[in-house]
Short mmCIF file of N, CA and C in Angstrom, two decimals:
data_model
loop_
_atom_site.label_atom_id
_atom_site.label_comp_id
_atom_site.label_asym_id
_atom_site.label_seq_id
_atom_site.Cartn_x
_atom_site.Cartn_y
_atom_site.Cartn_z
N MET A 1 42.93 14.06 33.47
CA MET A 1 41.96 14.26 32.42
C MET A 1 42.15 13.17 31.39
N GLN A 2 41.21 13.08 30.47
CA GLN A 2 41.31 12.07 29.42
C GLN A 2 41.01 12.68 28.06
N MET A 3 41.61 12.06 27.04
CA MET A 3 41.25 12.39 25.67
C MET A 3 40.02 11.55 25.36
N ARG A 4 38.95 12.23 24.97
CA ARG A 4 37.70 11.54 24.71
C ARG A 4 37.59 11.12 23.24
N PHE A 5 36.62 10.30 22.96
CA PHE A 5 36.37 9.78 21.62
C PHE A 5 36.11 10.88 20.60
N ASP A 6 35.62 12.03 21.06
CA ASP A 6 35.29 13.12 20.14
C ASP A 6 36.42 14.13 19.99
N GLY A 7 37.60 13.82 20.53
CA GLY A 7 38.76 14.69 20.38
C GLY A 7 38.84 15.81 21.39
N THR A 8 37.95 15.83 22.36
CA THR A 8 37.99 16.86 23.40
C THR A 8 38.59 16.28 24.68
N LEU A 9 39.01 17.17 25.55
CA LEU A 9 39.51 16.76 26.86
C LEU A 9 38.37 16.82 27.86
N GLY A 10 38.33 15.86 28.74
CA GLY A 10 37.28 15.84 29.75
C GLY A 10 37.69 15.00 30.94
N PHE A 11 36.78 14.90 31.86
CA PHE A 11 37.01 14.09 33.05
C PHE A 11 36.23 12.80 32.91
N HIS A 12 36.65 11.82 33.64
CA HIS A 12 36.01 10.51 33.61
C HIS A 12 34.64 10.60 34.26
N GLY A 13 33.76 9.78 33.81
CA GLY A 13 32.43 9.73 34.38
C GLY A 13 31.42 9.46 33.30
N GLY A 14 30.18 9.70 33.62
CA GLY A 14 29.13 9.46 32.65
C GLY A 14 27.77 9.61 33.29
N ILE A 15 26.78 9.22 32.55
CA ILE A 15 25.41 9.30 33.04
C ILE A 15 25.16 8.15 34.00
N ILE A 16 24.58 8.48 35.13
CA ILE A 16 24.29 7.49 36.16
C ILE A 16 22.90 6.93 35.91
N ASP A 17 22.80 5.62 35.87
CA ASP A 17 21.51 4.97 35.66
C ASP A 17 20.55 5.30 36.79
N GLU A 18 19.27 5.45 36.44
CA GLU A 18 18.25 5.72 37.45
C GLU A 18 18.25 4.61 38.48
N GLY A 19 18.19 5.00 39.75
CA GLY A 19 18.21 4.02 40.83
C GLY A 19 19.60 3.67 41.32
N THR A 20 20.63 4.18 40.64
CA THR A 20 22.02 3.93 41.04
C THR A 20 22.54 5.16 41.77
N ASP A 21 23.21 4.95 42.90
CA ASP A 21 23.76 6.11 43.59
C ASP A 21 24.98 6.62 42.83
N ILE A 22 25.31 7.88 43.05
CA ILE A 22 26.36 8.57 42.30
C ILE A 22 27.70 7.85 42.40
N LEU A 23 28.10 7.47 43.60
CA LEU A 23 29.42 6.86 43.77
C LEU A 23 29.51 5.49 43.11
N THR A 24 28.46 4.71 43.17
CA THR A 24 28.46 3.41 42.50
C THR A 24 28.59 3.61 40.99
N GLY A 25 27.83 4.56 40.46
CA GLY A 25 27.90 4.86 39.03
C GLY A 25 29.26 5.40 38.62
N LEU A 26 29.80 6.31 39.43
CA LEU A 26 31.11 6.89 39.11
C LEU A 26 32.20 5.83 39.14
N ASN A 27 32.22 5.00 40.18
CA ASN A 27 33.25 3.97 40.26
C ASN A 27 33.11 2.94 39.14
N ARG A 28 31.88 2.65 38.70
CA ARG A 28 31.67 1.77 37.54
C ARG A 28 32.26 2.41 36.29
N GLU A 29 31.97 3.71 36.09
CA GLU A 29 32.52 4.43 34.93
C GLU A 29 34.05 4.45 34.96
N LEU A 30 34.62 4.65 36.13
CA LEU A 30 36.08 4.68 36.25
C LEU A 30 36.68 3.31 35.93
N LYS A 31 36.01 2.25 36.31
CA LYS A 31 36.47 0.90 35.96
C LYS A 31 36.42 0.71 34.45
N GLU A 32 35.32 1.13 33.82
CA GLU A 32 35.15 0.96 32.37
C GLU A 32 36.13 1.83 31.58
N GLU A 33 36.31 3.08 32.00
CA GLU A 33 37.07 4.05 31.21
C GLU A 33 38.57 3.99 31.44
N ILE A 34 38.99 3.74 32.68
CA ILE A 34 40.44 3.74 32.95
C ILE A 34 40.90 2.51 33.72
N ASN A 35 40.00 1.51 33.84
CA ASN A 35 40.35 0.25 34.51
C ASN A 35 40.81 0.50 35.95
N LEU A 36 40.15 1.44 36.62
CA LEU A 36 40.54 1.79 37.98
C LEU A 36 40.30 0.62 38.92
N LYS A 37 41.31 0.28 39.67
CA LYS A 37 41.24 -0.85 40.61
C LYS A 37 40.39 -0.47 41.82
N SER A 38 39.82 -1.47 42.46
CA SER A 38 38.93 -1.23 43.60
C SER A 38 39.65 -0.58 44.77
N THR A 39 40.97 -0.68 44.82
CA THR A 39 41.73 -0.05 45.92
C THR A 39 41.69 1.48 45.82
N PHE A 40 41.26 2.02 44.67
CA PHE A 40 41.22 3.47 44.47
C PHE A 40 39.80 4.01 44.42
N HIS A 41 38.82 3.30 44.96
CA HIS A 41 37.44 3.74 44.88
C HIS A 41 37.28 5.19 45.35
N VAL A 42 36.47 5.93 44.63
CA VAL A 42 36.13 7.30 45.00
C VAL A 42 35.06 7.24 46.08
N THR A 43 35.19 8.10 47.09
CA THR A 43 34.27 8.12 48.23
C THR A 43 33.65 9.51 48.38
N HIS A 44 32.70 9.63 49.30
CA HIS A 44 32.06 10.93 49.57
C HIS A 44 33.08 11.99 49.96
N GLU A 45 34.15 11.59 50.64
CA GLU A 45 35.17 12.54 51.08
C GLU A 45 35.92 13.16 49.91
N ASP A 46 35.85 12.55 48.73
CA ASP A 46 36.56 13.04 47.55
C ASP A 46 35.76 14.07 46.76
N HIS A 47 34.51 14.35 47.19
CA HIS A 47 33.66 15.31 46.47
C HIS A 47 34.22 16.71 46.63
N MET A 48 34.35 17.42 45.49
CA MET A 48 34.89 18.78 45.51
C MET A 48 33.79 19.83 45.32
N PHE A 49 32.95 19.66 44.30
CA PHE A 49 31.89 20.62 44.02
C PHE A 49 30.91 20.02 43.04
N THR A 50 29.78 20.71 42.89
CA THR A 50 28.74 20.30 41.95
C THR A 50 28.43 21.47 41.03
N HIS A 51 28.24 21.17 39.76
CA HIS A 51 27.92 22.19 38.75
C HIS A 51 26.61 21.79 38.09
N VAL A 52 25.66 22.70 38.07
CA VAL A 52 24.37 22.44 37.43
C VAL A 52 24.31 23.18 36.11
N ALA A 53 24.00 22.44 35.05
CA ALA A 53 23.82 23.02 33.72
C ALA A 53 22.33 22.95 33.40
N ASN A 54 21.61 24.03 33.74
CA ASN A 54 20.16 24.05 33.56
C ASN A 54 19.76 23.83 32.10
N SER A 55 20.52 24.41 31.18
CA SER A 55 20.16 24.32 29.77
C SER A 55 20.22 22.87 29.26
N LYS A 56 21.09 22.07 29.84
CA LYS A 56 21.21 20.66 29.42
C LYS A 56 20.49 19.72 30.36
N LYS A 57 19.98 20.27 31.47
CA LYS A 57 19.34 19.47 32.51
C LYS A 57 20.28 18.41 33.05
N PHE A 58 21.54 18.83 33.26
CA PHE A 58 22.57 17.95 33.81
C PHE A 58 23.07 18.53 35.13
N CYS A 59 23.50 17.63 35.99
CA CYS A 59 24.13 17.99 37.24
C CYS A 59 25.46 17.26 37.28
N TYR A 60 26.56 18.01 37.28
CA TYR A 60 27.90 17.43 37.26
C TYR A 60 28.49 17.46 38.66
N HIS A 61 28.90 16.31 39.15
CA HIS A 61 29.54 16.21 40.45
C HIS A 61 31.03 15.97 40.21
N PHE A 62 31.86 16.79 40.82
CA PHE A 62 33.30 16.71 40.61
C PHE A 62 33.96 16.11 41.84
N TYR A 63 34.72 15.05 41.62
CA TYR A 63 35.45 14.37 42.68
C TYR A 63 36.93 14.39 42.35
N ALA A 64 37.77 14.46 43.37
CA ALA A 64 39.21 14.41 43.19
C ALA A 64 39.81 13.53 44.28
N LYS A 65 40.67 12.63 43.88
CA LYS A 65 41.30 11.72 44.82
C LYS A 65 42.81 11.87 44.70
N GLU A 66 43.46 12.12 45.81
CA GLU A 66 44.91 12.26 45.80
C GLU A 66 45.55 10.88 45.83
N VAL A 67 46.51 10.69 44.92
CA VAL A 67 47.26 9.43 44.86
C VAL A 67 48.75 9.76 44.79
N SER A 68 49.56 8.79 45.13
CA SER A 68 51.00 8.98 45.05
C SER A 68 51.45 8.93 43.59
N LYS A 69 52.68 9.33 43.35
CA LYS A 69 53.24 9.27 42.00
C LYS A 69 53.22 7.83 41.48
N GLU A 70 53.60 6.89 42.32
CA GLU A 70 53.62 5.49 41.93
C GLU A 70 52.21 4.98 41.62
N GLU A 71 51.24 5.37 42.44
CA GLU A 71 49.85 4.98 42.19
C GLU A 71 49.35 5.58 40.88
N PHE A 72 49.70 6.82 40.61
CA PHE A 72 49.27 7.46 39.38
C PHE A 72 49.87 6.76 38.16
N GLN A 73 51.14 6.41 38.24
CA GLN A 73 51.78 5.70 37.13
C GLN A 73 51.11 4.35 36.89
N SER A 74 50.71 3.69 37.96
CA SER A 74 49.99 2.42 37.85
C SER A 74 48.63 2.63 37.17
N ILE A 75 47.94 3.70 37.56
CA ILE A 75 46.65 4.02 36.95
C ILE A 75 46.84 4.30 35.46
N GLU A 76 47.87 5.07 35.11
CA GLU A 76 48.14 5.35 33.69
C GLU A 76 48.36 4.06 32.91
N TYR A 77 49.12 3.16 33.46
CA TYR A 77 49.43 1.89 32.79
C TYR A 77 48.15 1.05 32.66
N ASP A 78 47.37 0.95 33.74
CA ASP A 78 46.16 0.13 33.73
C ASP A 78 45.11 0.66 32.75
N THR A 79 45.16 1.96 32.46
CA THR A 79 44.20 2.56 31.52
C THR A 79 44.23 1.87 30.17
N LEU A 80 45.40 1.41 29.76
CA LEU A 80 45.55 0.76 28.46
C LEU A 80 44.74 -0.53 28.36
N CYS A 81 44.34 -1.09 29.49
CA CYS A 81 43.56 -2.34 29.50
C CYS A 81 42.09 -2.11 29.83
N ALA A 82 41.65 -0.86 29.87
CA ALA A 82 40.26 -0.55 30.20
C ALA A 82 39.32 -1.00 29.10
N ASP A 83 38.10 -1.39 29.46
CA ASP A 83 37.09 -1.84 28.50
C ASP A 83 36.83 -0.79 27.42
N GLU A 84 36.80 0.49 27.80
CA GLU A 84 36.44 1.56 26.88
C GLU A 84 37.65 2.22 26.20
N TYR A 85 38.88 1.72 26.49
CA TYR A 85 40.07 2.31 25.87
C TYR A 85 40.02 2.08 24.35
N GLY A 86 40.19 3.15 23.61
CA GLY A 86 40.14 3.07 22.16
C GLY A 86 38.74 3.19 21.59
N ILE A 87 37.75 3.26 22.47
CA ILE A 87 36.36 3.41 22.04
C ILE A 87 35.81 4.74 22.57
N GLU A 88 35.66 4.82 23.88
CA GLU A 88 35.13 6.03 24.50
C GLU A 88 36.24 6.97 24.96
N THR A 89 37.36 6.39 25.32
CA THR A 89 38.48 7.18 25.82
C THR A 89 39.77 6.75 25.13
N PHE A 90 40.66 7.71 24.94
CA PHE A 90 41.92 7.43 24.26
C PHE A 90 43.11 7.69 25.16
N GLY A 91 42.91 7.58 26.44
CA GLY A 91 44.01 7.67 27.38
C GLY A 91 43.99 8.92 28.25
N LEU A 92 44.84 8.86 29.25
CA LEU A 92 44.96 9.96 30.20
C LEU A 92 45.83 11.06 29.62
N VAL A 93 45.54 12.27 30.03
CA VAL A 93 46.33 13.44 29.63
C VAL A 93 46.72 14.17 30.91
N ARG A 94 48.00 14.38 31.09
CA ARG A 94 48.47 15.12 32.27
C ARG A 94 48.33 16.61 32.02
N VAL A 95 47.80 17.30 32.99
CA VAL A 95 47.68 18.76 32.90
C VAL A 95 49.03 19.35 33.29
N PRO A 96 49.63 20.14 32.41
CA PRO A 96 50.95 20.72 32.72
C PRO A 96 50.82 21.80 33.79
N MET A 97 51.31 21.52 34.96
CA MET A 97 51.22 22.47 36.07
C MET A 97 52.47 23.32 36.16
N PHE A 98 52.83 23.90 35.02
CA PHE A 98 53.99 24.79 34.95
C PHE A 98 53.74 25.80 33.84
N VAL A 99 54.52 26.86 33.89
CA VAL A 99 54.49 27.87 32.84
C VAL A 99 55.94 28.11 32.43
N MET A 100 56.20 28.02 31.15
CA MET A 100 57.56 28.21 30.63
C MET A 100 57.98 29.68 30.76
N HIS A 101 59.24 29.94 30.51
CA HIS A 101 59.78 31.30 30.65
C HIS A 101 59.09 32.31 29.74
N ASP A 102 58.52 31.84 28.62
CA ASP A 102 57.83 32.76 27.72
C ASP A 102 56.44 33.12 28.23
N HIS A 103 56.02 32.53 29.36
CA HIS A 103 54.72 32.78 30.00
C HIS A 103 53.54 32.35 29.12
N ILE A 104 53.80 31.53 28.12
CA ILE A 104 52.74 31.06 27.23
C ILE A 104 52.67 29.53 27.23
N ARG A 105 53.83 28.89 27.02
CA ARG A 105 53.82 27.43 26.97
C ARG A 105 53.60 26.84 28.36
N GLY A 106 53.04 25.65 28.39
CA GLY A 106 52.68 24.99 29.64
C GLY A 106 51.19 25.12 29.83
N LEU A 107 50.78 25.48 31.04
CA LEU A 107 49.34 25.56 31.35
C LEU A 107 48.58 26.54 30.45
N PRO A 108 49.10 27.76 30.17
CA PRO A 108 48.35 28.66 29.29
C PRO A 108 48.04 28.04 27.92
N THR A 109 49.01 27.36 27.34
CA THR A 109 48.79 26.72 26.05
C THR A 109 47.83 25.54 26.18
N PHE A 110 47.95 24.77 27.25
CA PHE A 110 47.04 23.65 27.48
C PHE A 110 45.59 24.12 27.52
N LEU A 111 45.36 25.29 28.09
CA LEU A 111 43.99 25.81 28.22
C LEU A 111 43.38 26.20 26.87
N LYS A 112 44.17 26.18 25.79
CA LYS A 112 43.66 26.45 24.44
C LYS A 112 42.95 25.24 23.84
N ASN A 113 43.12 24.08 24.43
CA ASN A 113 42.51 22.85 23.92
C ASN A 113 40.99 22.94 23.94
N GLN A 114 40.36 22.04 23.22
CA GLN A 114 38.91 21.92 23.25
C GLN A 114 38.54 21.01 24.42
N PHE A 115 37.64 21.48 25.26
CA PHE A 115 37.21 20.73 26.44
C PHE A 115 35.76 20.32 26.27
N ALA A 116 35.42 19.16 26.77
CA ALA A 116 34.04 18.66 26.71
C ALA A 116 33.20 19.37 27.77
N GLY A 117 32.00 19.77 27.38
CA GLY A 117 31.05 20.34 28.34
C GLY A 117 31.66 21.41 29.21
N CYS A 118 31.56 21.22 30.52
CA CYS A 118 32.07 22.20 31.47
C CYS A 118 33.42 21.77 32.05
N ALA A 119 34.14 20.89 31.36
CA ALA A 119 35.40 20.35 31.88
C ALA A 119 36.44 21.44 32.15
N LYS A 120 36.50 22.46 31.30
CA LYS A 120 37.48 23.52 31.51
C LYS A 120 37.16 24.29 32.79
N ILE A 121 35.89 24.60 33.01
CA ILE A 121 35.48 25.29 34.23
C ILE A 121 35.76 24.41 35.45
N GLN A 122 35.50 23.12 35.31
CA GLN A 122 35.78 22.20 36.41
C GLN A 122 37.27 22.18 36.73
N LEU A 123 38.10 22.13 35.71
CA LEU A 123 39.55 22.13 35.91
C LEU A 123 39.98 23.40 36.63
N LEU A 124 39.50 24.54 36.17
CA LEU A 124 39.88 25.82 36.79
C LEU A 124 39.43 25.89 38.24
N ASN A 125 38.20 25.46 38.51
CA ASN A 125 37.70 25.45 39.90
C ASN A 125 38.55 24.54 40.77
N PHE A 126 38.91 23.38 40.26
CA PHE A 126 39.74 22.45 41.00
C PHE A 126 41.09 23.07 41.34
N LEU A 127 41.72 23.70 40.35
CA LEU A 127 43.04 24.30 40.57
C LEU A 127 43.01 25.36 41.67
N VAL A 128 41.93 26.14 41.70
CA VAL A 128 41.80 27.18 42.73
C VAL A 128 41.49 26.55 44.09
N LEU A 129 40.53 25.61 44.13
CA LEU A 129 40.16 24.99 45.40
C LEU A 129 41.30 24.22 46.05
N LYS A 130 42.13 23.59 45.25
CA LYS A 130 43.29 22.86 45.77
C LYS A 130 44.51 23.76 45.95
N GLU A 131 44.31 25.07 45.67
CA GLU A 131 45.36 26.08 45.81
C GLU A 131 46.60 25.76 44.98
N LEU A 132 46.36 25.21 43.78
CA LEU A 132 47.45 24.96 42.85
C LEU A 132 47.72 26.18 41.99
N CYS A 133 46.72 27.05 41.87
CA CYS A 133 46.82 28.33 41.16
C CYS A 133 45.87 29.31 41.84
N SER A 134 46.22 30.56 41.80
CA SER A 134 45.31 31.59 42.31
C SER A 134 44.39 32.03 41.17
N CYS A 135 43.30 32.68 41.51
CA CYS A 135 42.40 33.23 40.50
C CYS A 135 43.14 34.23 39.61
N ASP A 136 43.99 35.04 40.21
CA ASP A 136 44.76 36.02 39.43
C ASP A 136 45.67 35.33 38.43
N GLU A 137 46.37 34.28 38.87
CA GLU A 137 47.24 33.54 37.95
C GLU A 137 46.43 32.95 36.80
N LEU A 138 45.31 32.34 37.13
CA LEU A 138 44.49 31.72 36.08
C LEU A 138 43.97 32.76 35.09
N ASN A 139 43.61 33.93 35.57
CA ASN A 139 43.15 34.99 34.66
C ASN A 139 44.26 35.39 33.69
N VAL A 140 45.49 35.46 34.18
CA VAL A 140 46.63 35.77 33.31
C VAL A 140 46.79 34.66 32.27
N TYR A 141 46.74 33.40 32.71
CA TYR A 141 46.91 32.26 31.80
C TYR A 141 45.79 32.23 30.76
N LEU A 142 44.57 32.50 31.20
CA LEU A 142 43.44 32.49 30.27
C LEU A 142 43.56 33.60 29.23
N ASN A 143 44.05 34.76 29.66
CA ASN A 143 44.25 35.86 28.71
C ASN A 143 45.33 35.51 27.68
N LYS A 144 46.33 34.74 28.10
CA LYS A 144 47.40 34.35 27.17
C LYS A 144 46.95 33.22 26.26
N SER A 145 45.92 32.48 26.69
CA SER A 145 45.45 31.37 25.86
C SER A 145 44.36 31.87 24.93
#
């Protein structure tokens, strides 16, 4: 996730120009926002789900790409040189995939943050689809947050 210019947490991406296919637009946004190298291009196989927000007339496509720890650290470092760093985005934010002994700190506390648009719903859907958390676990965390 990233810290956005407006102080909320969100995912990388943006509005796709008319006549541009989704993946071309997404990869352009990733280059601008986090300086993503061409070796990490997002592909059709990385599509997870689509969310339609009728009230805003937006269609959000969620993609996830698995990378190694070393690749992720490289992406974090390269983000500092992105065109939009310090303007549209203020860096990557790691989602804490743990819960402390008090059952509050960690992911439950992270979920208290302000999220842009449907980013919180997207995060929760991703965690369930990738089997990183069960629906029951997330409900407990959400109640604590």
